[in-house]
């Protein structure tokens, strides 16, 4: 009986150790899985457009030990290449593209770009009844023939809109006019307001603030008027330094696309282009 009791106690200790080991493995695996899951955002879409919520350093690597590449201003647009959300109170860094530059930023200071659905049926206010603040509504630009709805790719590739073109923007909803200049022709035209006055007028078209809302506009240059759409939110790079605006804005034409392939954003801009085309 004593020997049997001793054997049972020995086996009991062995089973206890095995159970403890097995439980430790489960806990370890479970904990690892939890950490792994928390480092992924299942709703995140690679290449999505985010904005910075503060002035933010773009660095060469995923920590503050790495060199600063540039400073991204608050509200600047970045395209996220690898999203790594914060774990508890620890800083994490996501890999992003700012303009043509790639680097890392603190994840807690970026958030999805605000998106406001565009309504094709939004009313166009008569110029005579609009409240415009500092600027005065102007008559639509002289239209030689029809408003053009030429494919952006044709415009870009055949030299219809060369780099450095000054473009008159007539905002259909407010009747206000301002001027921009394009410095890059990619998936659409990247443009900048020419002067501080143009920036002020542009802001007035969107209620005195910068906005991502797609606005139907008529873009006139080189003697032709084209259906177009624009937003008023400066972002990423720019070349004009004395226009009171840090960054550039996107001018879209028929069949143009956003840089990041966002189909909702493309649909919003194209709906505004069509509203411009059907103007008058």
PDB file of C-alpha atoms in Angstrom:
ATOM      1  CA  UNK A   1       0.000   0.000   0.000  1.00  0.00           C
ATOM      2  CA  UNK A   2       2.759   2.540   0.826  1.00  0.00           C
ATOM      3  CA  UNK A   3       4.496   1.738  -2.506  1.00  0.00           C
ATOM      4  CA  UNK A   4       1.220   2.175  -4.409  1.00  0.00           C
ATOM      5  CA  UNK A   5       0.588   5.490  -2.696  1.00  0.00           C
ATOM      6  CA  UNK A   6       4.091   6.670  -3.608  1.00  0.00           C
ATOM      7  CA  UNK A   7       3.593   5.689  -7.255  1.00  0.00           C
ATOM      8  CA  UNK A   8       0.279   7.484  -7.373  1.00  0.00           C
ATOM      9  CA  UNK A   9       1.789  10.604  -5.895  1.00  0.00           C
ATOM     10  CA  UNK A  10       4.625  10.451  -8.421  1.00  0.00           C
ATOM     11  CA  UNK A  11       2.223  10.076 -11.323  1.00  0.00           C
ATOM     12  CA  UNK A  12       0.087  12.873  -9.933  1.00  0.00           C
ATOM     13  CA  UNK A  13       3.089  15.208  -9.919  1.00  0.00           C
ATOM     14  CA  UNK A  14       3.915  14.227 -13.482  1.00  0.00           C
ATOM     15  CA  UNK A  15       0.350  14.842 -14.630  1.00  0.00           C
ATOM     16  CA  UNK A  16       0.305  18.157 -12.818  1.00  0.00           C
ATOM     17  CA  UNK A  17       3.517  19.250 -14.564  1.00  0.00           C
ATOM     18  CA  UNK A  18       2.159  18.120 -17.937  1.00  0.00           C
ATOM     19  CA  UNK A  19      -1.083  19.964 -17.348  1.00  0.00           C
ATOM     20  CA  UNK A  20       0.802  23.090 -16.295  1.00  0.00           C
ATOM     21  CA  UNK A  21       3.018  22.871 -19.371  1.00  0.00           C
ATOM     22  CA  UNK A  22       0.033  22.362 -21.643  1.00  0.00           C
ATOM     23  CA  UNK A  23      -1.783  25.281 -20.039  1.00  0.00           C
ATOM     24  CA  UNK A  24       1.299  27.453 -20.437  1.00  0.00           C
ATOM     25  CA  UNK A  25       1.462  26.579 -24.130  1.00  0.00           C
ATOM     26  CA  UNK A  26      -2.214  27.459 -24.551  1.00  0.00           C
ATOM     27  CA  UNK A  27      -1.755  30.746 -22.729  1.00  0.00           C
ATOM     28  CA  UNK A  28       1.382  31.571 -24.703  1.00  0.00           C
ATOM     29  CA  UNK A  29      -0.196  30.734 -28.042  1.00  0.00           C
ATOM     30  CA  UNK A  30      -3.375  32.524 -27.089  1.00  0.00           C
ATOM     31  CA  UNK A  31      -1.481  35.588 -25.957  1.00  0.00           C
ATOM     32  CA  UNK A  32       0.615  35.593 -29.103  1.00  0.00           C
ATOM     33  CA  UNK A  33      -2.488  35.284 -31.239  1.00  0.00           C
ATOM     34  CA  UNK A  34      -4.090  38.150 -29.371  1.00  0.00           C
ATOM     35  CA  UNK A  35      -1.050  40.371 -29.880  1.00  0.00           C
ATOM     36  CA  UNK A  36      -0.895  39.438 -33.532  1.00  0.00           C
ATOM     37  CA  UNK A  37      -4.578  40.151 -34.032  1.00  0.00           C
ATOM     38  CA  UNK A  38      -4.291  43.480 -32.271  1.00  0.00           C
ATOM     39  CA  UNK A  39      -1.529  44.523 -34.651  1.00  0.00           C
ATOM     40  CA  UNK A  40      -3.838  44.160 -37.631  1.00  0.00           C
ATOM     41  CA  UNK A  41      -6.790  46.257 -38.678  1.00  0.00           C
ATOM     42  CA  UNK A  42      -9.192  44.000 -40.571  1.00  0.00           C
ATOM     43  CA  UNK A  43     -11.086  47.036 -41.899  1.00  0.00           C
ATOM     44  CA  UNK A  44      -7.941  48.647 -43.257  1.00  0.00           C
ATOM     45  CA  UNK A  45      -7.482  48.722 -47.034  1.00  0.00           C
ATOM     46  CA  UNK A  46      -3.865  48.965 -48.273  1.00  0.00           C
ATOM     47  CA  UNK A  47      -3.279  52.225 -50.103  1.00  0.00           C
ATOM     48  CA  UNK A  48      -6.111  53.993 -48.294  1.00  0.00           C
ATOM     49  CA  UNK A  49      -5.935  57.765 -47.929  1.00  0.00           C
ATOM     50  CA  UNK A  50      -5.365  59.079 -44.398  1.00  0.00           C
ATOM     51  CA  UNK A  51      -4.776  62.562 -42.993  1.00  0.00           C
ATOM     52  CA  UNK A  52      -2.466  63.682 -40.201  1.00  0.00           C
ATOM     53  CA  UNK A  53      -4.038  65.064 -37.028  1.00  0.00           C
ATOM     54  CA  UNK A  54      -0.925  67.042 -36.012  1.00  0.00           C
ATOM     55  CA  UNK A  55       2.323  68.317 -37.487  1.00  0.00           C
ATOM     56  CA  UNK A  56       4.084  65.005 -37.965  1.00  0.00           C
ATOM     57  CA  UNK A  57       7.650  63.907 -38.677  1.00  0.00           C
ATOM     58  CA  UNK A  58       8.116  61.545 -41.605  1.00  0.00           C
ATOM     59  CA  UNK A  59      11.077  59.317 -40.691  1.00  0.00           C
ATOM     60  CA  UNK A  60      13.337  56.877 -42.501  1.00  0.00           C
ATOM     61  CA  UNK A  61      12.427  54.033 -40.113  1.00  0.00           C
ATOM     62  CA  UNK A  62       9.755  52.931 -37.617  1.00  0.00           C
ATOM     63  CA  UNK A  63      10.962  54.793 -34.516  1.00  0.00           C
ATOM     64  CA  UNK A  64      12.074  58.208 -33.313  1.00  0.00           C
ATOM     65  CA  UNK A  65      15.677  56.978 -33.527  1.00  0.00           C
ATOM     66  CA  UNK A  66      15.546  57.275 -37.304  1.00  0.00           C
ATOM     67  CA  UNK A  67      16.257  60.456 -39.219  1.00  0.00           C
ATOM     68  CA  UNK A  68      13.508  62.880 -40.158  1.00  0.00           C
ATOM     69  CA  UNK A  69      12.811  63.088 -43.886  1.00  0.00           C
ATOM     70  CA  UNK A  70      10.368  65.978 -43.759  1.00  0.00           C
ATOM     71  CA  UNK A  71       7.597  67.509 -41.656  1.00  0.00           C
ATOM     72  CA  UNK A  72       4.029  66.711 -42.714  1.00  0.00           C
ATOM     73  CA  UNK A  73       1.655  69.523 -41.716  1.00  0.00           C
ATOM     74  CA  UNK A  74      -1.518  68.790 -39.778  1.00  0.00           C
ATOM     75  CA  UNK A  75      -4.215  67.792 -42.243  1.00  0.00           C
ATOM     76  CA  UNK A  76      -1.678  66.538 -44.771  1.00  0.00           C
ATOM     77  CA  UNK A  77      -2.722  63.540 -46.848  1.00  0.00           C
ATOM     78  CA  UNK A  78      -0.686  60.334 -46.706  1.00  0.00           C
ATOM     79  CA  UNK A  79      -1.196  57.043 -48.514  1.00  0.00           C
ATOM     80  CA  UNK A  80      -0.708  54.195 -46.067  1.00  0.00           C
ATOM     81  CA  UNK A  81       1.422  51.306 -47.332  1.00  0.00           C
ATOM     82  CA  UNK A  82       1.674  49.297 -44.093  1.00  0.00           C
ATOM     83  CA  UNK A  83      -0.696  50.100 -41.235  1.00  0.00           C
ATOM     84  CA  UNK A  84       0.401  49.152 -37.682  1.00  0.00           C
ATOM     85  CA  UNK A  85      -2.038  50.365 -34.986  1.00  0.00           C
ATOM     86  CA  UNK A  86      -0.893  51.167 -31.458  1.00  0.00           C
ATOM     87  CA  UNK A  87      -0.749  48.334 -28.926  1.00  0.00           C
ATOM     88  CA  UNK A  88      -1.821  49.573 -25.498  1.00  0.00           C
ATOM     89  CA  UNK A  89       0.190  52.723 -24.757  1.00  0.00           C
ATOM     90  CA  UNK A  90       3.109  51.890 -27.029  1.00  0.00           C
ATOM     91  CA  UNK A  91       3.854  54.026 -30.060  1.00  0.00           C
ATOM     92  CA  UNK A  92       3.830  52.185 -33.351  1.00  0.00           C
ATOM     93  CA  UNK A  93       4.807  53.443 -36.772  1.00  0.00           C
ATOM     94  CA  UNK A  94       3.064  52.939 -40.089  1.00  0.00           C
ATOM     95  CA  UNK A  95       4.774  53.117 -43.457  1.00  0.00           C
ATOM     96  CA  UNK A  96       3.235  55.818 -45.642  1.00  0.00           C
ATOM     97  CA  UNK A  97       3.772  57.807 -48.810  1.00  0.00           C
ATOM     98  CA  UNK A  98       3.621  61.598 -48.625  1.00  0.00           C
ATOM     99  CA  UNK A  99       3.647  63.061 -52.091  1.00  0.00           C
ATOM    100  CA  UNK A 100       6.442  61.130 -53.782  1.00  0.00           C
ATOM    101  CA  UNK A 101       8.314  60.417 -50.521  1.00  0.00           C
ATOM    102  CA  UNK A 102       8.027  57.188 -48.521  1.00  0.00           C
ATOM    103  CA  UNK A 103       8.710  56.883 -44.794  1.00  0.00           C
ATOM    104  CA  UNK A 104       7.260  56.148 -41.365  1.00  0.00           C
ATOM    105  CA  UNK A 105       4.932  58.142 -39.100  1.00  0.00           C
ATOM    106  CA  UNK A 106       3.456  57.607 -35.641  1.00  0.00           C
ATOM    107  CA  UNK A 107       0.200  55.746 -36.245  1.00  0.00           C
ATOM    108  CA  UNK A 108      -1.774  57.510 -33.507  1.00  0.00           C
ATOM    109  CA  UNK A 109      -1.538  60.772 -35.433  1.00  0.00           C
ATOM    110  CA  UNK A 110      -3.192  59.625 -38.640  1.00  0.00           C
ATOM    111  CA  UNK A 111      -6.847  58.915 -39.323  1.00  0.00           C
ATOM    112  CA  UNK A 112      -8.993  58.057 -42.366  1.00  0.00           C
ATOM    113  CA  UNK A 113      -9.644  60.981 -44.682  1.00  0.00           C
ATOM    114  CA  UNK A 114     -13.086  62.475 -44.029  1.00  0.00           C
ATOM    115  CA  UNK A 115     -15.465  61.504 -46.802  1.00  0.00           C
ATOM    116  CA  UNK A 116     -18.707  63.293 -47.578  1.00  0.00           C
ATOM    117  CA  UNK A 117     -20.987  61.562 -50.101  1.00  0.00           C
ATOM    118  CA  UNK A 118     -21.665  63.714 -53.124  1.00  0.00           C
ATOM    119  CA  UNK A 119     -25.216  64.329 -54.301  1.00  0.00           C
ATOM    120  CA  UNK A 120     -25.689  64.612 -58.053  1.00  0.00           C
ATOM    121  CA  UNK A 121     -28.982  66.356 -57.389  1.00  0.00           C
ATOM    122  CA  UNK A 122     -27.449  69.121 -55.263  1.00  0.00           C
ATOM    123  CA  UNK A 123     -29.111  72.367 -56.368  1.00  0.00           C
ATOM    124  CA  UNK A 124     -27.094  74.966 -58.241  1.00  0.00           C
ATOM    125  CA  UNK A 125     -27.897  78.348 -56.723  1.00  0.00           C
ATOM    126  CA  UNK A 126     -28.562  81.215 -59.141  1.00  0.00           C
ATOM    127  CA  UNK A 127     -25.637  83.622 -59.070  1.00  0.00           C
ATOM    128  CA  UNK A 128     -27.834  86.591 -58.180  1.00  0.00           C
ATOM    129  CA  UNK A 129     -29.112  84.964 -54.959  1.00  0.00           C
ATOM    130  CA  UNK A 130     -25.857  83.756 -53.453  1.00  0.00           C
ATOM    131  CA  UNK A 131     -24.141  85.039 -50.341  1.00  0.00           C
ATOM    132  CA  UNK A 132     -20.436  85.201 -51.112  1.00  0.00           C
ATOM    133  CA  UNK A 133     -18.687  87.137 -48.359  1.00  0.00           C
ATOM    134  CA  UNK A 134     -15.636  89.036 -49.555  1.00  0.00           C
ATOM    135  CA  UNK A 135     -15.638  88.026 -53.225  1.00  0.00           C
ATOM    136  CA  UNK A 136     -18.255  88.975 -55.794  1.00  0.00           C
ATOM    137  CA  UNK A 137     -19.898  86.389 -58.050  1.00  0.00           C
ATOM    138  CA  UNK A 138     -18.789  86.667 -61.642  1.00  0.00           C
ATOM    139  CA  UNK A 139     -20.433  85.706 -64.889  1.00  0.00           C
ATOM    140  CA  UNK A 140     -19.478  82.286 -66.217  1.00  0.00           C
ATOM    141  CA  UNK A 141     -16.390  82.367 -68.419  1.00  0.00           C
ATOM    142  CA  UNK A 142     -16.896  82.910 -72.103  1.00  0.00           C
ATOM    143  CA  UNK A 143     -17.625  79.506 -73.571  1.00  0.00           C
ATOM    144  CA  UNK A 144     -16.542  79.073 -77.172  1.00  0.00           C
ATOM    145  CA  UNK A 145     -18.968  76.430 -78.378  1.00  0.00           C
ATOM    146  CA  UNK A 146     -19.881  73.602 -76.026  1.00  0.00           C
ATOM    147  CA  UNK A 147     -18.398  72.782 -72.643  1.00  0.00           C
ATOM    148  CA  UNK A 148     -15.813  70.112 -73.418  1.00  0.00           C
ATOM    149  CA  UNK A 149     -15.897  66.680 -71.808  1.00  0.00           C
ATOM    150  CA  UNK A 150     -12.629  65.355 -73.133  1.00  0.00           C
ATOM    151  CA  UNK A 151     -11.032  62.292 -71.543  1.00  0.00           C
ATOM    152  CA  UNK A 152      -8.326  63.299 -69.086  1.00  0.00           C
ATOM    153  CA  UNK A 153      -5.937  60.776 -70.587  1.00  0.00           C
ATOM    154  CA  UNK A 154      -6.304  62.379 -74.019  1.00  0.00           C
ATOM    155  CA  UNK A 155      -5.868  65.842 -72.530  1.00  0.00           C
ATOM    156  CA  UNK A 156      -2.752  64.766 -70.667  1.00  0.00           C
ATOM    157  CA  UNK A 157      -1.097  62.691 -73.374  1.00  0.00           C
ATOM    158  CA  UNK A 158      -1.717  65.012 -76.340  1.00  0.00           C
ATOM    159  CA  UNK A 159      -0.554  68.200 -74.651  1.00  0.00           C
ATOM    160  CA  UNK A 160      -3.966  69.860 -74.278  1.00  0.00           C
ATOM    161  CA  UNK A 161      -2.995  70.976 -70.754  1.00  0.00           C
ATOM    162  CA  UNK A 162       0.798  71.425 -70.526  1.00  0.00           C
ATOM    163  CA  UNK A 163       2.538  71.696 -67.155  1.00  0.00           C
ATOM    164  CA  UNK A 164       2.485  75.295 -65.968  1.00  0.00           C
ATOM    165  CA  UNK A 165      -0.901  76.138 -67.512  1.00  0.00           C
ATOM    166  CA  UNK A 166      -2.857  78.908 -65.793  1.00  0.00           C
ATOM    167  CA  UNK A 167      -6.451  77.725 -65.380  1.00  0.00           C
ATOM    168  CA  UNK A 168      -9.516  79.825 -64.589  1.00  0.00           C
ATOM    169  CA  UNK A 169     -11.791  77.983 -62.163  1.00  0.00           C
ATOM    170  CA  UNK A 170     -15.457  79.002 -62.137  1.00  0.00           C
ATOM    171  CA  UNK A 171     -17.265  77.467 -59.153  1.00  0.00           C
ATOM    172  CA  UNK A 172     -20.767  76.660 -60.381  1.00  0.00           C
ATOM    173  CA  UNK A 173     -22.455  76.621 -56.961  1.00  0.00           C
ATOM    174  CA  UNK A 174     -21.257  80.039 -55.808  1.00  0.00           C
ATOM    175  CA  UNK A 175     -20.462  81.878 -59.029  1.00  0.00           C
ATOM    176  CA  UNK A 176     -16.957  82.679 -57.754  1.00  0.00           C
ATOM    177  CA  UNK A 177     -13.869  82.626 -59.951  1.00  0.00           C
ATOM    178  CA  UNK A 178     -10.227  82.030 -59.029  1.00  0.00           C
ATOM    179  CA  UNK A 179      -7.047  80.924 -60.768  1.00  0.00           C
ATOM    180  CA  UNK A 180      -4.796  77.899 -60.378  1.00  0.00           C
ATOM    181  CA  UNK A 181      -1.732  76.501 -62.117  1.00  0.00           C
ATOM    182  CA  UNK A 182      -0.878  72.856 -62.670  1.00  0.00           C
ATOM    183  CA  UNK A 183       2.568  71.553 -61.736  1.00  0.00           C
ATOM    184  CA  UNK A 184       1.949  67.831 -62.221  1.00  0.00           C
ATOM    185  CA  UNK A 185      -0.223  65.775 -64.581  1.00  0.00           C
ATOM    186  CA  UNK A 186      -0.675  62.253 -63.291  1.00  0.00           C
ATOM    187  CA  UNK A 187      -3.976  60.471 -62.696  1.00  0.00           C
ATOM    188  CA  UNK A 188      -5.434  63.987 -62.579  1.00  0.00           C
ATOM    189  CA  UNK A 189      -4.039  67.526 -62.507  1.00  0.00           C
ATOM    190  CA  UNK A 190      -2.258  68.641 -59.327  1.00  0.00           C
ATOM    191  CA  UNK A 191      -2.813  72.398 -59.114  1.00  0.00           C
ATOM    192  CA  UNK A 192      -2.071  75.359 -56.839  1.00  0.00           C
ATOM    193  CA  UNK A 193      -3.779  78.692 -56.411  1.00  0.00           C
ATOM    194  CA  UNK A 194      -1.729  81.469 -57.973  1.00  0.00           C
ATOM    195  CA  UNK A 195      -2.016  84.091 -55.219  1.00  0.00           C
ATOM    196  CA  UNK A 196      -3.247  84.662 -51.681  1.00  0.00           C
ATOM    197  CA  UNK A 197      -6.369  86.253 -53.165  1.00  0.00           C
ATOM    198  CA  UNK A 198      -7.091  83.124 -55.197  1.00  0.00           C
ATOM    199  CA  UNK A 199      -6.688  81.005 -52.076  1.00  0.00           C
ATOM    200  CA  UNK A 200      -9.129  83.233 -50.179  1.00  0.00           C
ATOM    201  CA  UNK A 201     -11.719  82.985 -52.957  1.00  0.00           C
ATOM    202  CA  UNK A 202     -11.254  79.224 -53.205  1.00  0.00           C
ATOM    203  CA  UNK A 203     -11.904  78.902 -49.470  1.00  0.00           C
ATOM    204  CA  UNK A 204     -15.040  81.026 -49.810  1.00  0.00           C
ATOM    205  CA  UNK A 205     -16.471  78.549 -52.308  1.00  0.00           C
ATOM    206  CA  UNK A 206     -16.460  75.910 -49.568  1.00  0.00           C
ATOM    207  CA  UNK A 207     -17.818  78.113 -46.791  1.00  0.00           C
ATOM    208  CA  UNK A 208     -14.573  79.739 -45.705  1.00  0.00           C
ATOM    209  CA  UNK A 209     -12.813  76.475 -44.847  1.00  0.00           C
ATOM    210  CA  UNK A 210     -10.725  73.867 -46.596  1.00  0.00           C
ATOM    211  CA  UNK A 211     -12.854  70.900 -47.621  1.00  0.00           C
ATOM    212  CA  UNK A 212     -12.627  67.524 -49.344  1.00  0.00           C
ATOM    213  CA  UNK A 213     -16.098  67.945 -50.869  1.00  0.00           C
ATOM    214  CA  UNK A 214     -16.118  67.546 -54.654  1.00  0.00           C
ATOM    215  CA  UNK A 215     -17.185  70.789 -56.306  1.00  0.00           C
ATOM    216  CA  UNK A 216     -18.406  71.050 -59.918  1.00  0.00           C
ATOM    217  CA  UNK A 217     -16.405  73.711 -61.747  1.00  0.00           C
ATOM    218  CA  UNK A 218     -15.684  74.984 -65.231  1.00  0.00           C
ATOM    219  CA  UNK A 219     -11.960  75.005 -66.043  1.00  0.00           C
ATOM    220  CA  UNK A 220     -11.022  77.454 -68.791  1.00  0.00           C
ATOM    221  CA  UNK A 221      -7.576  77.589 -70.396  1.00  0.00           C
ATOM    222  CA  UNK A 222      -6.111  78.036 -73.881  1.00  0.00           C
ATOM    223  CA  UNK A 223      -9.440  79.333 -75.185  1.00  0.00           C
ATOM    224  CA  UNK A 224     -11.500  76.282 -74.188  1.00  0.00           C
ATOM    225  CA  UNK A 225     -13.795  75.506 -71.261  1.00  0.00           C
ATOM    226  CA  UNK A 226     -13.811  71.988 -69.822  1.00  0.00           C
ATOM    227  CA  UNK A 227     -16.141  70.235 -67.380  1.00  0.00           C
ATOM    228  CA  UNK A 228     -14.167  69.575 -64.206  1.00  0.00           C
ATOM    229  CA  UNK A 229     -14.345  68.953 -60.460  1.00  0.00           C
ATOM    230  CA  UNK A 230     -12.148  70.140 -57.632  1.00  0.00           C
ATOM    231  CA  UNK A 231     -11.826  70.026 -53.839  1.00  0.00           C
ATOM    232  CA  UNK A 232     -10.326  72.763 -51.662  1.00  0.00           C
ATOM    233  CA  UNK A 233      -8.152  70.782 -49.227  1.00  0.00           C
ATOM    234  CA  UNK A 234      -4.402  71.491 -49.603  1.00  0.00           C
ATOM    235  CA  UNK A 235      -2.234  68.397 -49.165  1.00  0.00           C
ATOM    236  CA  UNK A 236       1.189  66.948 -49.977  1.00  0.00           C
ATOM    237  CA  UNK A 237       3.702  68.873 -52.102  1.00  0.00           C
ATOM    238  CA  UNK A 238       3.546  72.296 -53.701  1.00  0.00           C
ATOM    239  CA  UNK A 239       5.739  74.738 -55.656  1.00  0.00           C
ATOM    240  CA  UNK A 240       4.189  78.171 -55.006  1.00  0.00           C
ATOM    241  CA  UNK A 241       5.253  79.497 -51.612  1.00  0.00           C
ATOM    242  CA  UNK A 242       3.440  82.846 -51.360  1.00  0.00           C
ATOM    243  CA  UNK A 243      -0.180  81.873 -52.023  1.00  0.00           C
ATOM    244  CA  UNK A 244      -1.118  81.329 -48.381  1.00  0.00           C
ATOM    245  CA  UNK A 245      -1.676  77.619 -48.936  1.00  0.00           C
ATOM    246  CA  UNK A 246       0.558  74.750 -47.822  1.00  0.00           C
ATOM    247  CA  UNK A 247       0.160  71.988 -50.417  1.00  0.00           C
ATOM    248  CA  UNK A 248      -1.822  71.476 -53.616  1.00  0.00           C
ATOM    249  CA  UNK A 249      -5.373  70.539 -54.608  1.00  0.00           C
ATOM    250  CA  UNK A 250      -6.664  68.024 -57.147  1.00  0.00           C
ATOM    251  CA  UNK A 251      -8.414  69.053 -60.349  1.00  0.00           C
ATOM    252  CA  UNK A 252     -10.316  66.229 -62.022  1.00  0.00           C
ATOM    253  CA  UNK A 253     -11.603  65.914 -65.566  1.00  0.00           C
ATOM    254  CA  UNK A 254     -13.665  63.277 -67.357  1.00  0.00           C
ATOM    255  CA  UNK A 255     -12.303  59.756 -66.677  1.00  0.00           C
ATOM    256  CA  UNK A 256      -9.501  60.942 -64.360  1.00  0.00           C
ATOM    257  CA  UNK A 257      -8.760  58.888 -61.252  1.00  0.00           C
ATOM    258  CA  UNK A 258      -7.370  59.461 -57.728  1.00  0.00           C
ATOM    259  CA  UNK A 259      -3.778  58.460 -57.000  1.00  0.00           C
ATOM    260  CA  UNK A 260      -4.779  55.709 -54.596  1.00  0.00           C
ATOM    261  CA  UNK A 261      -7.492  53.990 -56.621  1.00  0.00           C
ATOM    262  CA  UNK A 262     -10.287  54.930 -54.187  1.00  0.00           C
ATOM    263  CA  UNK A 263     -13.408  54.148 -56.232  1.00  0.00           C
ATOM    264  CA  UNK A 264     -15.793  56.073 -53.971  1.00  0.00           C
ATOM    265  CA  UNK A 265     -13.676  59.181 -54.305  1.00  0.00           C
ATOM    266  CA  UNK A 266     -13.465  58.669 -58.074  1.00  0.00           C
ATOM    267  CA  UNK A 267     -17.248  58.347 -58.328  1.00  0.00           C
ATOM    268  CA  UNK A 268     -17.730  61.515 -56.294  1.00  0.00           C
ATOM    269  CA  UNK A 269     -15.415  63.514 -58.532  1.00  0.00           C
ATOM    270  CA  UNK A 270     -16.857  62.110 -61.757  1.00  0.00           C
ATOM    271  CA  UNK A 271     -20.405  62.931 -60.616  1.00  0.00           C
ATOM    272  CA  UNK A 272     -19.291  66.527 -60.101  1.00  0.00           C
ATOM    273  CA  UNK A 273     -17.647  66.560 -63.545  1.00  0.00           C
ATOM    274  CA  UNK A 274     -20.952  65.497 -65.109  1.00  0.00           C
ATOM    275  CA  UNK A 275     -22.825  68.203 -63.225  1.00  0.00           C
ATOM    276  CA  UNK A 276     -20.369  70.716 -64.706  1.00  0.00           C
ATOM    277  CA  UNK A 277     -20.848  69.269 -68.184  1.00  0.00           C
ATOM    278  CA  UNK A 278     -24.627  69.697 -67.899  1.00  0.00           C
ATOM    279  CA  UNK A 279     -24.310  73.308 -66.698  1.00  0.00           C
ATOM    280  CA  UNK A 280     -26.323  76.099 -68.492  1.00  0.00           C
TER     281      UNK A 280
END
